Amino acid sequence: MTTHTAAAQASPNIAFIKYWGNANHALRIPVNGSISMNLDGLFTRTTVSFQPALALDELVINGHEVTGKGLERVSAILDIVRQAAGINLRAEVISENNFPTGAGIASSAAAFAALALAATQAAGLAWSERELSILARRGSGSACRSVPGGFVEWLPGSANEDSYAVSIAPPEHWDLVDCVAIVSAGHKRTGSTEGHALAPTSPLQAARVADAPRRLDICRRAILARDFDALAAVVEHDSDMMHAVMMTSQPALFYWQPATLTVMDAVRAWRSQGLPVFYTVDAGPNVHVLTLSAYTTEVTQRLRALPGVSDVLTAKAGGPARLM
Ligand code: DP6
């Protein structure tokens, strides 16, 4: 058999309604649905090449060879692809991000969405968006939301085949912009995978999950109606709820830094003065500040002037994972 190569790119996404906790940890079936926006202009580009000469899978990220857990996580996805395609070749996987690692933008979502598309294509499989979303989910839950374009909802499902993401509106539907306030943080944080496993140890998690369908409805409707105020209220509330669960799990997870609170406080004050802004925070200290495109310069300048903010990245709504 000859060499089979394909390349794909995918964007990270920011969750408006968060994924936190699994019903099935191994399969990454979440306890609640989630809604996100892909981030345009930021992407992971991944080339997968199945080669007869390789004895083991190889992984290179941003020019550095990755072994151990990182490689195992990629090989597990390649194993699913090999089995589906009926091939037995090992692969070389070369991946580059155009956004800084540790910038508070989860790279695993873009990485596994790009890997799912490149690996299936390289293996000669022409999978549907739904099948690709399911495969990406197996690598990183939030990656299933980086397969479709624009504004995306992950339908949680209850089994491997019915847990996947769909687009609810294309990128051009709404000119929202994510201004990511980078907060310098020296500490090593607990990764999402370990965090999801701790979620059920918080007594607040059951209440967060029970209320999720209501928040999802409000969020979906706010996006479809381009209702900024309704979206602002539900997204901040959902982020605060997830962090309440994190802070009350055992062991407790505190992702916020002092500067995280400084930014959250400023955003609330600016909104009360009439500026269209809201925040959401993932499993790290950086603050995603959403606004409308006309206010990007204003919001970016204000964020940069806050103590503890070292940089601001901006992204509008992005498209789906695609072949290169
Ligand atoms: C806080 O998808 O990164 O960003 O499946 O273990 O890779 P794994 O977890 P991951 O979790 C994302 C957590 C979050 C919220 C979200 O993006 O919905």
Tab-separated table of C-alpha atoms and ligand atoms in Angstrom, residues 13-22 25 28 32-36 73 106-109 112 136-145 154 191-196 238 242-243 246 255 281-284, ligand 1:
chain	number	residue	atom	x	y	z
A	13	ASN	CA	-14.451	27.470	19.921
A	14	ILE	CA	-15.680	29.399	22.949
A	15	ALA	CA	-18.563	27.839	24.864
A	16	PHE	CA	-21.525	30.074	25.758
A	17	ILE	CA	-23.198	27.212	27.625
A	18	LYS	CA	-20.458	25.018	29.081
A	19	TYR	CA	-19.624	21.331	28.966
A	20	TRP	CA	-18.507	20.259	32.461
A	21	GLY	CA	-18.877	16.640	33.506
A	22	ASN	CA	-19.424	13.360	31.683
A	25	HIS	CA	-16.044	9.422	30.762
A	28	ARG	CA	-16.945	11.675	26.472
A	32	ASN	CA	-25.468	18.382	29.527
A	33	GLY	CA	-25.643	19.929	26.077
A	34	SER	CA	-23.515	22.963	25.225
A	35	ILE	CA	-23.465	25.852	22.749
A	36	SER	CA	-20.410	27.592	21.326
A	73	ARG	CA	-4.790	10.255	22.909
A	106	ALA	CA	-8.144	25.406	24.406
A	107	SER	CA	-6.113	23.919	21.575
A	108	SER	CA	-7.566	20.425	22.026
A	109	ALA	CA	-10.893	21.366	20.369
A	112	PHE	CA	-9.077	16.917	17.465
A	136	ALA	CA	-13.599	14.447	17.237
A	137	ARG	CA	-15.621	14.164	20.479
A	138	ARG	CA	-13.806	10.931	21.356
A	139	GLY	CA	-10.517	12.904	21.379
A	140	SER	CA	-11.782	15.962	23.262
A	141	GLY	CA	-15.419	16.645	24.065
A	142	SER	CA	-15.428	20.271	22.969
A	143	ALA	CA	-13.763	19.266	19.664
A	144	CYS	CA	-17.110	17.948	18.394
A	145	ARG	CA	-18.237	21.605	18.338
A	154	TRP	CA	-23.625	19.814	20.993
A	191	GLY	CA	-6.643	19.910	32.774
A	192	SER	CA	-10.240	19.627	31.577
A	193	THR	CA	-10.202	15.831	31.443
A	194	GLU	CA	-9.379	15.569	35.177
A	195	GLY	CA	-11.786	18.432	35.861
A	196	HIS	CA	-14.737	16.667	34.217
A	238	ASP	CA	-23.649	29.756	32.943
A	242	MET	CA	-19.602	26.163	36.112
A	243	HIS	CA	-16.953	27.931	38.198
A	246	MET	CA	-15.311	23.806	40.036
A	255	TYR	CA	-9.084	28.731	37.884
A	281	VAL	CA	-14.279	31.978	31.465
A	282	ASP	CA	-13.138	28.411	30.665
A	283	ALA	CA	-10.844	26.116	32.675
A	284	GLY	CA	-8.156	28.770	33.017
B	1	DP6	C1	-14.409	24.528	30.393
B	1	DP6	O1	-13.389	19.471	25.806
B	1	DP6	O2	-11.339	20.396	26.917
B	1	DP6	O3	-13.789	24.568	28.086
B	1	DP6	O4	-12.978	16.209	26.626
B	1	DP6	O5	-11.382	16.248	28.513
B	1	DP6	O6	-10.746	17.311	26.315
B	1	DP6	P1	-11.862	16.958	27.287
B	1	DP6	O7	-12.439	18.331	27.826
B	1	DP6	P2	-12.643	19.690	27.047
B	1	DP6	O8	-13.572	20.490	28.084
B	1	DP6	C2	-13.998	21.789	27.831
B	1	DP6	C3	-14.341	22.446	29.111
B	1	DP6	C4	-14.649	23.920	29.006
B	1	DP6	C5	-16.122	24.173	28.644
B	1	DP6	C6	-16.496	23.971	27.198
B	1	DP6	O9	-15.687	24.209	26.281
B	1	DP6	O10	-17.666	23.615	26.982
